Coordinates of C-alpha atoms in Angstrom, one line a residue:
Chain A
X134 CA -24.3 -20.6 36.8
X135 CA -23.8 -17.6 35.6
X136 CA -20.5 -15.2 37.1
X137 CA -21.2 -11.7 38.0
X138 CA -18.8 -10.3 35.2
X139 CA -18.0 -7.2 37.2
X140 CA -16.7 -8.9 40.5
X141 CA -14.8 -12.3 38.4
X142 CA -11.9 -10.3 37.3
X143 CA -8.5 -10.9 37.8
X144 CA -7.0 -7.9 35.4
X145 CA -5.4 -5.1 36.9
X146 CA -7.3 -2.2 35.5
X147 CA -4.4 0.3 35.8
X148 CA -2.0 -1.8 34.0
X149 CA -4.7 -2.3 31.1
X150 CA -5.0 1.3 30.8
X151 CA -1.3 1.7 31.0
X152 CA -0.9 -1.4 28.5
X153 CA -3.5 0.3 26.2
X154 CA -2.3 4.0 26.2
X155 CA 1.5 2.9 25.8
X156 CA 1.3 0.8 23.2
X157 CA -1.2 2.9 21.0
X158 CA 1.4 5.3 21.5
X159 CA 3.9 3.4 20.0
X160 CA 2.1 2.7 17.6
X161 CA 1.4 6.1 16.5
X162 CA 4.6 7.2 16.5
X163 CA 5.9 4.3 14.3
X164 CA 3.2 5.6 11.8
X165 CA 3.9 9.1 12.2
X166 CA 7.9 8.6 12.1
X167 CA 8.2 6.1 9.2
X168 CA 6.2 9.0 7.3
X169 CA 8.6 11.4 7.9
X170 CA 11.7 9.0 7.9
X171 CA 14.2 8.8 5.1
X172 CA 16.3 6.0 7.4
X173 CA 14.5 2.9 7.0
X174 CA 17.1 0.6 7.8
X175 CA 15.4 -2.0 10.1
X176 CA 12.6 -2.2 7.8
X177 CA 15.0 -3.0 5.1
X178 CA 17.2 -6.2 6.3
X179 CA 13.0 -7.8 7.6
X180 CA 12.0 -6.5 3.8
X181 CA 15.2 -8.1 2.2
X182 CA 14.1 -11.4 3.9
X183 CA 10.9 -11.0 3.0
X184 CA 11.2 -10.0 -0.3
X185 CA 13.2 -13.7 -0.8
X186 CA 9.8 -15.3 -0.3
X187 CA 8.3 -12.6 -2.7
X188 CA 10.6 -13.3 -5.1
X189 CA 9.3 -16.7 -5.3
X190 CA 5.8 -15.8 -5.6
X191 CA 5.9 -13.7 -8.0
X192 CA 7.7 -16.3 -9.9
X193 CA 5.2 -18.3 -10.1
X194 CA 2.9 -16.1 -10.7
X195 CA 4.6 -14.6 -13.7
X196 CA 5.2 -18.3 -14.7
X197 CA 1.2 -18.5 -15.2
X198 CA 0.7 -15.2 -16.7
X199 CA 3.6 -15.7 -19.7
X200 CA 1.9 -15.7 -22.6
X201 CA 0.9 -12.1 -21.9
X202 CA 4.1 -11.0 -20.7
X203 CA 5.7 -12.8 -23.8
X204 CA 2.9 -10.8 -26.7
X205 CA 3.5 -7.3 -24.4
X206 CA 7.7 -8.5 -24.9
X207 CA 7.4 -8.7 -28.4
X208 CA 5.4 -5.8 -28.7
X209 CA 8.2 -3.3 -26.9
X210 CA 10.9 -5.0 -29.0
X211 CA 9.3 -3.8 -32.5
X212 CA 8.4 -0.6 -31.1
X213 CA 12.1 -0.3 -29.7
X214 CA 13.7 -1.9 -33.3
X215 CA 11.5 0.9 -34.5
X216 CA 13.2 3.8 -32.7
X217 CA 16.4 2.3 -33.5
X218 CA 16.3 2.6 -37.1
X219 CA 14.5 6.2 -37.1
X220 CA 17.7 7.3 -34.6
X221 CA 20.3 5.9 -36.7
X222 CA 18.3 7.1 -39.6
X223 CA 18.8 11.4 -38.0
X224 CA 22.8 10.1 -36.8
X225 CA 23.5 9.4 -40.2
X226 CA 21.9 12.7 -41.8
X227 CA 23.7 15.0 -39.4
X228 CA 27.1 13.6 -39.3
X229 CA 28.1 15.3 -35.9
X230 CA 26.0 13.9 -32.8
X231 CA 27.2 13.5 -29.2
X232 CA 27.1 9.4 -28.5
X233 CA 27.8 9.1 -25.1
X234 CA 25.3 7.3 -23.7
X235 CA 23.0 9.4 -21.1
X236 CA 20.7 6.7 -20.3
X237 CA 21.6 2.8 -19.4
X238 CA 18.4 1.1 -19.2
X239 CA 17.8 -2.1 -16.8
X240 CA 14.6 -4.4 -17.0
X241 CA 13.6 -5.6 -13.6
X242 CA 10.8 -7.3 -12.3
X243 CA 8.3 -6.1 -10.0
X244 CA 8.0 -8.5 -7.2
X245 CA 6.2 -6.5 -4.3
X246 CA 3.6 -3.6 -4.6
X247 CA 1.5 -1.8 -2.0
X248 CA -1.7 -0.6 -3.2
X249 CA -4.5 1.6 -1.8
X250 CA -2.1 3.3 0.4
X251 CA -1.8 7.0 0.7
X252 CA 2.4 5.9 -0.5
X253 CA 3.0 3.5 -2.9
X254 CA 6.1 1.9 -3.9
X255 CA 6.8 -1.0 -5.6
X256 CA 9.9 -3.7 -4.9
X257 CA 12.0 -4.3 -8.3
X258 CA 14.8 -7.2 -8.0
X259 CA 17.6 -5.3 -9.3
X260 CA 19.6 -3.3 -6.8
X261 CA 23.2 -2.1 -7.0
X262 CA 24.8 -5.3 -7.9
X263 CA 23.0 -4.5 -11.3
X264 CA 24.1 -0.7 -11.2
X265 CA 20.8 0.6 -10.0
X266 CA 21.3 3.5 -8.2
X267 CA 19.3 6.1 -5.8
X268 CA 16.9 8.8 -8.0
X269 CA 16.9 6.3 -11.5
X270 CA 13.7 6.6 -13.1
X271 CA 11.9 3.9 -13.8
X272 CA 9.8 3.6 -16.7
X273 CA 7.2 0.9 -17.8
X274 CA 6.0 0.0 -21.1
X275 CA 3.6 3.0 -21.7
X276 CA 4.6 5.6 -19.2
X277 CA 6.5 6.7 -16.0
X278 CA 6.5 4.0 -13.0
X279 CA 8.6 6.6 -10.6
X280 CA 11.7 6.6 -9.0
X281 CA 14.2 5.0 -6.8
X282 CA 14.3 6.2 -3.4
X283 CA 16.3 3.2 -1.9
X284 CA 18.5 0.5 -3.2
X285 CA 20.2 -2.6 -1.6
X286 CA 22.2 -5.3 -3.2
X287 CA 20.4 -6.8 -5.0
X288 CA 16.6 -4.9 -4.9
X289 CA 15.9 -1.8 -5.3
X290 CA 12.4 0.2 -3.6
X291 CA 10.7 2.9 -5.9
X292 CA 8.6 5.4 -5.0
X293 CA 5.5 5.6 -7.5
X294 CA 3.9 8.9 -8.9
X295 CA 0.9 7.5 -6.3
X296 CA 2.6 9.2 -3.7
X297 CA 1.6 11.8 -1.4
X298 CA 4.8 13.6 -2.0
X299 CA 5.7 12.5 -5.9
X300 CA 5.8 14.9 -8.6
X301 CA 6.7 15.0 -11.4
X302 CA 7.7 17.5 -14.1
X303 CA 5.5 17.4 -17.8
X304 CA 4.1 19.1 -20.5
X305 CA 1.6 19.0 -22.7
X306 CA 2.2 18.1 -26.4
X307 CA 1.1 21.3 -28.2
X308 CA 2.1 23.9 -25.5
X309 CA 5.6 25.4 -24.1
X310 CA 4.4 25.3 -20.2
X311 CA 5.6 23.1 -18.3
X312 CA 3.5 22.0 -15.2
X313 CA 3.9 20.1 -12.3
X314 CA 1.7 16.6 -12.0
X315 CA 1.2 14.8 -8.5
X316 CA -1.7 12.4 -7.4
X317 CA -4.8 13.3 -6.5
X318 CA -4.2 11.1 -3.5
X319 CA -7.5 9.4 -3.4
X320 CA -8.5 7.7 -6.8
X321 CA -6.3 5.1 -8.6
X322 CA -4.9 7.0 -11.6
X323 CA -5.8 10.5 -11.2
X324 CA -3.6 13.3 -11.2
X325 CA -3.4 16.8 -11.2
X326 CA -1.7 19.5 -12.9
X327 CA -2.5 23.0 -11.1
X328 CA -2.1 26.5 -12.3
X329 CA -2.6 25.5 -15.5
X330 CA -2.9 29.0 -17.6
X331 CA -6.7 29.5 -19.4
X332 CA -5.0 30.5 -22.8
X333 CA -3.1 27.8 -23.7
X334 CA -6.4 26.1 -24.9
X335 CA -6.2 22.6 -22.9
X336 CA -8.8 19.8 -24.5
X337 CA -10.1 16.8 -23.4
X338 CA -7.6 14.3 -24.8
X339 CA -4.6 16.0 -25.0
X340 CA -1.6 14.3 -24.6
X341 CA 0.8 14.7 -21.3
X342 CA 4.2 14.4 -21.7
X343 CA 7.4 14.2 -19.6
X344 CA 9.3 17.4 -19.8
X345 CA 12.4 16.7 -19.8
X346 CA 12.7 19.5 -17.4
X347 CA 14.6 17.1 -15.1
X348 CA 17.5 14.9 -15.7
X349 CA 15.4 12.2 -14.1
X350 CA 13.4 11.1 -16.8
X351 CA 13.8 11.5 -20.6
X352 CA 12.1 14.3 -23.2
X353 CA 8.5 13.6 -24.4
X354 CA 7.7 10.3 -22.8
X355 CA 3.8 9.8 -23.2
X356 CA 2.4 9.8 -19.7
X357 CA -1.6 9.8 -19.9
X358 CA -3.9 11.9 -21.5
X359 CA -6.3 14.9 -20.0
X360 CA -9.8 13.8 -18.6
X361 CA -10.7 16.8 -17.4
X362 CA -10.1 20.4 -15.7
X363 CA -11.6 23.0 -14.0
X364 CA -11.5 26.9 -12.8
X365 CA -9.4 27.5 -9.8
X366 CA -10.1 30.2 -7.8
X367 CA -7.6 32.3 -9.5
X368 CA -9.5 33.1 -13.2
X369 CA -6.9 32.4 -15.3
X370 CA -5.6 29.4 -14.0
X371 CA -6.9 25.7 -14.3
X372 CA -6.4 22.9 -12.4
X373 CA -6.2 19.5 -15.0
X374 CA -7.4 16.0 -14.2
X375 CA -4.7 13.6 -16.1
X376 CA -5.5 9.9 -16.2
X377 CA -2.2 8.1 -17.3
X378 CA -1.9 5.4 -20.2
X379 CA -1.0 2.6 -17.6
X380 CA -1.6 2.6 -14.0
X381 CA 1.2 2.8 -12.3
X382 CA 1.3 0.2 -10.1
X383 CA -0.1 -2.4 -13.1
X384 CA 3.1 -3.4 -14.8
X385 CA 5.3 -6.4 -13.5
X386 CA 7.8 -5.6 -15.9
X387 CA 9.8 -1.9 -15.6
X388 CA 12.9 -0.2 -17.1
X389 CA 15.2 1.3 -14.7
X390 CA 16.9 4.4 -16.3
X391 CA 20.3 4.6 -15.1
X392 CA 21.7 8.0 -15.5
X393 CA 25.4 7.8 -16.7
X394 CA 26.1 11.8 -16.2
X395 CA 27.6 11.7 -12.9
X396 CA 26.8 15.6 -12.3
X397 CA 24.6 16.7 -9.8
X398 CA 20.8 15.9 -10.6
X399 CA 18.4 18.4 -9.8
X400 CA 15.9 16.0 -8.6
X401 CA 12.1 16.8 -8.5
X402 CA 10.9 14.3 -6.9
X403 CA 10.8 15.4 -2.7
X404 CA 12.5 12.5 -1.0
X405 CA 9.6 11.2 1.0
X406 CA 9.6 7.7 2.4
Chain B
X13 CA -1.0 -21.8 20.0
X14 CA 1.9 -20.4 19.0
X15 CA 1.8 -22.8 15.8
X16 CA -2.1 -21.8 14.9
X17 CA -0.8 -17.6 15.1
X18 CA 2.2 -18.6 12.7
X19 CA -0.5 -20.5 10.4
X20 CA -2.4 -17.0 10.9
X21 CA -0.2 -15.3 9.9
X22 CA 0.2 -17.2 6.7
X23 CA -3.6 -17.0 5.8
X24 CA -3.3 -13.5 6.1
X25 CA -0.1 -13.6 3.6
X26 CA -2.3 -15.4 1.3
X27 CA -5.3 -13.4 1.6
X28 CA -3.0 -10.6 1.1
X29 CA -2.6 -11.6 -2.7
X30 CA -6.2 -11.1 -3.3
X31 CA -6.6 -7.6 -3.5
X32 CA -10.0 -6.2 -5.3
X33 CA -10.4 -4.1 -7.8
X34 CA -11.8 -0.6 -6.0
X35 CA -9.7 2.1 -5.4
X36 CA -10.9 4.3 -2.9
X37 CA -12.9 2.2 -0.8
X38 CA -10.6 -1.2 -1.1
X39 CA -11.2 -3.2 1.8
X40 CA -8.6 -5.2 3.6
X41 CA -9.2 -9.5 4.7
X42 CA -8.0 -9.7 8.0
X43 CA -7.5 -12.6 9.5
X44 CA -5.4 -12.3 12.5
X45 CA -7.5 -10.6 14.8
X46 CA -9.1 -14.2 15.1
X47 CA -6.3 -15.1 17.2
X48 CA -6.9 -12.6 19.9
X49 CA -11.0 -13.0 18.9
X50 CA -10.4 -16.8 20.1
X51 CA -8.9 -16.1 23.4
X52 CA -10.5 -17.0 26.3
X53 CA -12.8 -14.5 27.3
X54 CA -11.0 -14.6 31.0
X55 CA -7.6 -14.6 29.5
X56 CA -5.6 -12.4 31.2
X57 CA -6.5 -9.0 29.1
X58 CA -3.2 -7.4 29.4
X59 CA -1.7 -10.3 28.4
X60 CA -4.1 -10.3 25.5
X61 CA -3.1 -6.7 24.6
X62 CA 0.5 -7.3 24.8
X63 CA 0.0 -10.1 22.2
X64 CA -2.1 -8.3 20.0
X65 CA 0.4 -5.3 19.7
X66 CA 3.4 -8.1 18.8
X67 CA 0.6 -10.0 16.5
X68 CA -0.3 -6.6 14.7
X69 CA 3.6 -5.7 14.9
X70 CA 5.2 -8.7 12.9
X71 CA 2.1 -8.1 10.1
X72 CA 3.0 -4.3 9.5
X73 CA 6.7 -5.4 9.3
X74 CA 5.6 -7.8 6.5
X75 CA 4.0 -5.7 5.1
X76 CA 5.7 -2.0 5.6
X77 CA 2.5 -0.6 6.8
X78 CA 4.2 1.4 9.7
X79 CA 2.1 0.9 13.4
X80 CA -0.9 0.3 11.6
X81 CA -1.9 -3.2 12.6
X82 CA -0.3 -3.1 15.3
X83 CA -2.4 0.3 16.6
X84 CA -5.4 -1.2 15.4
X85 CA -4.6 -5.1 17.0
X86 CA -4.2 -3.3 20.4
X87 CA -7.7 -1.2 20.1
X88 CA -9.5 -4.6 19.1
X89 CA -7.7 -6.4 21.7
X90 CA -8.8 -4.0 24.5
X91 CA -11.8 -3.5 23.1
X92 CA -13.1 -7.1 23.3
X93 CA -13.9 -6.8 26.7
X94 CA -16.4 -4.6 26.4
X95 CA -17.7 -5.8 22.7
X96 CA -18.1 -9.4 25.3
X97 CA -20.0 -7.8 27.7
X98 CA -22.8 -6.1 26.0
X99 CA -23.3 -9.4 23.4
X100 CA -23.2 -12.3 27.1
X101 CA -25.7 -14.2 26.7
X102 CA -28.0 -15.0 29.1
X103 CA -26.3 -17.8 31.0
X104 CA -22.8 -15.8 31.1
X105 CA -19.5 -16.7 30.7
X106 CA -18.1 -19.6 32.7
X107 CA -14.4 -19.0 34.0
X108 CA -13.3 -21.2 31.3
X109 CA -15.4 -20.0 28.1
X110 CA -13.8 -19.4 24.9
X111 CA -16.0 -17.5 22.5
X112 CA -15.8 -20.4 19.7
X113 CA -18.0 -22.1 17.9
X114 CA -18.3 -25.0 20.0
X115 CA -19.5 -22.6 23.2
X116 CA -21.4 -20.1 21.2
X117 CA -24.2 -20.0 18.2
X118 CA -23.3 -19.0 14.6
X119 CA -25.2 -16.2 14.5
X120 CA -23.3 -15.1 18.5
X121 CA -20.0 -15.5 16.7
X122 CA -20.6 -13.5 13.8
X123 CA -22.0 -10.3 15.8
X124 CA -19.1 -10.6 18.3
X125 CA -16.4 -11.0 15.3
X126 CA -18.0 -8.3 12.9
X127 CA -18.1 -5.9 15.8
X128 CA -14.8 -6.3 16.9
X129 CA -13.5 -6.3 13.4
X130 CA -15.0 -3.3 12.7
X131 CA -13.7 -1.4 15.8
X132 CA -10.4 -2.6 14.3
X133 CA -11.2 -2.2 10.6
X134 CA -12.0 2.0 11.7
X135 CA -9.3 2.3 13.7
X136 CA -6.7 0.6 11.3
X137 CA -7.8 3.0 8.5
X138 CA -7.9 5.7 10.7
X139 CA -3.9 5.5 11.6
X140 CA -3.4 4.6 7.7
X141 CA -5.3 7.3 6.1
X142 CA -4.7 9.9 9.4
X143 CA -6.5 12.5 8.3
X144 CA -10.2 13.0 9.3
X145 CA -10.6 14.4 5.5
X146 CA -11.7 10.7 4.3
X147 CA -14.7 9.8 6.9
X148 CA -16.9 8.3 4.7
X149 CA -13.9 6.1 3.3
X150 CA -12.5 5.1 6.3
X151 CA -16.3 4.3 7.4
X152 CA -17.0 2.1 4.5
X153 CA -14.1 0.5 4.1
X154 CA -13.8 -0.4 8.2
X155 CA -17.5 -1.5 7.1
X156 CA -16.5 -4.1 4.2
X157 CA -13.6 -5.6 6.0
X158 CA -15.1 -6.4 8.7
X159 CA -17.9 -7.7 6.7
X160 CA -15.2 -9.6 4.4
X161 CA -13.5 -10.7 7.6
X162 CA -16.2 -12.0 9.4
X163 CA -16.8 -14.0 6.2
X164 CA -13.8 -15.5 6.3
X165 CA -13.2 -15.7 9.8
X166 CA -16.6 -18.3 10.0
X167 CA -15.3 -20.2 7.3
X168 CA -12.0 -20.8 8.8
X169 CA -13.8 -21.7 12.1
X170 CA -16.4 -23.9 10.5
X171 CA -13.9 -25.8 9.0
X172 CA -11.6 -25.2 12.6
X173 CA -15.0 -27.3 14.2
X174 CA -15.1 -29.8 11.9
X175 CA -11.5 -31.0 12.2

């Protein structure tokens, strides 16, 4: 037998409406003010708790994959032994260099990342129990990761250069400009450098490099290379399609750079959450 | 019922891990909504929508995504209703009917689950990518979740019937 459907109805169509409205509105507010929020602190103690379980996934994950992570280990060490010897090699020669330390340098693991978001960050599990603290870089393997924008005890949250508000100082390895790079926003490892000036001869395979502009990040890291650019509407300026060594959000191993100058640090990364 | 939404919830964790390899158009496999897709089509709808929001609520705090499920669970959640009436078959719906396998055909389920998934697969994009810039990606990928979903969402209740 069938029901008329529009007479069977026990719902009270005002409340539904009411119901429906209200809590879309909520809903949009908690996407539109968790943009704009630098206070996270309720989604931090659920993320702490969650992160535990994390933790433990990505163990075991990283316990299957460690034959990789062990060649790409070894790898890094004889490129770092490398360094070594060339730097003691220069301290030797000159006689008088400053040895304070700028940089201490902290592995971590990566044990949550968001992906095909418009903001990315990635979970490491070293917060300030290890000495991690806010606006570190973090570096992986073959290029910049990003930088901490939050840190509890012991995990720390970093905001990737796939962010719609990262950017991030660099150069490029023949020239004296220094540009600006930020995401594209909508492919995986694209960015852009804009205003790039016509005469300084950019190629197709030129290397991108960290500036050093900012205390952030070190001198002359390797970032990605130059795929492609193209006229802006100003003649003389270019706007430059970077694709970077290693994907940001690929490594599950990163180096937190702690910075042991305790002057101000001109940051140039916009503190978006 | 509170127990099968907690093991929901987990599926969706797990599914969570198996992200694909496309950028741009990346879809999502959702597999909550099946709790308020399994409802009883007379359930008390604001009920329903209450639920939904709390449903859609706990997954964006897993997962720091903001309102996003939770804005979407609530437009799939009110939207059922309507998504129910157009698809009734031509006996109707008892008071007691549950839009399940064991009531319904295969081929009923999938229409009624892909269309509400994609209502929520569009609108979940749309509060994530909030802009009206993207279109055609917020389109496709509502498109290939839902399609995904679905997928998944028969299998789980295949193997729900068969219990």
């Amino acid at each position: 037998m069938a029901l008329n459907k529009q007479n069977y109805s026990v719902d009270n169509k005002y409340l539904i409406a009411l119901l429906f409205l209200g809590l879309q509105c909520i809903s949009i507010a908690m996407v539109v003010w968790s943009n704009d929020n630098q206070n996270l602190i309720f989604n931090n103690s659920v993320k702490i708790f969650t992160n535990k379980i994390g933790v433990q996934t990505a163990g075991l994950s990283n316990y299957l994959n460690l034959s990789n992570i062990i060649d790409s280990l070894v790898d890094e060490n004889a490129q770092l032994i490398e360094q070594l010897e060339n730097n003691r090699k220069l301290i030797n020669k000159s006689g008088s260099i400053d040895l304070d330390q700028y940089y201490t340098v902290v592995a971590a693991r990566v044990i949550r990342k968001t992906k095909d978001k418009l903001n990315n960050y990635v979970m490491l599990d070293k917060g300030s129990n290890d000495g991690v603290n806010i606006t570190s870089g973090v570096l992986s393997n073959q290029g910049v990761v990003g930088q901490v924008v939050q840190v509890s005890e012991n995990f720390s949250r970093v905001m990737t250069l796939e962010h719609s508000n990262a950017k991030i100082s660099v150069k490029s390895k023949n020239a004296k400009y220094f540009g600006i790079m930020s995401w594209d926003t909508w492919s995986t490892n694209r960015y852009i450098i804009k205003d790039y000036p016509k005469y300084l001869d950019i190629k197709v395979g030129d290397t991108i490099l960290t500036s050093g502009y900012s205390t952030i990040f070190p001198d002359s890291i390797p970032l990605g290379k130059v795929v492609d650019f193209s006229e802006q509407i100003e003649e003389d300026r270019l706007l430059v399609e970077v694709e970077l060594f290693k994907d940001v959000l690929e490594p599950d191993y990163v180096y937190i750079l702690k910075n042991n100058d305790r002057k101000e640090i001109d940051s140039l990364f916009q503190d978006g959450h | 019922m509170l127990f099968v939404l907690v093991l929901f919830l987990q599926l969706f964790l797990f599914n969570q891990i198996n992200l694909f390899i496309p950028a741009e158009y990346s879809p999502y496999v959702l597999i909550y909504p099946l709790f308020y897709l399994l409802l009883p089509v007379q359930f008390n709808r604001s009920f329903l929508i209450l639920m939904a929001f709390v449903l859609g609520l706990i997954i964006d705090f897993s997962q720091d995504s903001l309102g996003v499920h939770a804005g979407a669970s609530v437009m799939g959640a009110f939207c059922r209703k309507y998504v129910l009436n157009i698809l009734e078959s031509k006996t109707g719906f008892s008071s007691n009917s549950v839009p399940n396998l064991r009531e319904n055909e295969l081929l009923w389920i999938m229409q009624y689950n892909f269309i509400v998934l994609f209502i929520h697969g569009l609108w979940l994009f749309t509060l994530e990518i909030f802009t009206f810039y993207f279109v055609f990606s917020i389109l496709i990928k509502a498109l290939l979740t839902a399609a995904i979903s679905t997928i998944a969402l028969l299998i789980i209740q295949l193997l729900y019937r068969s219990k």
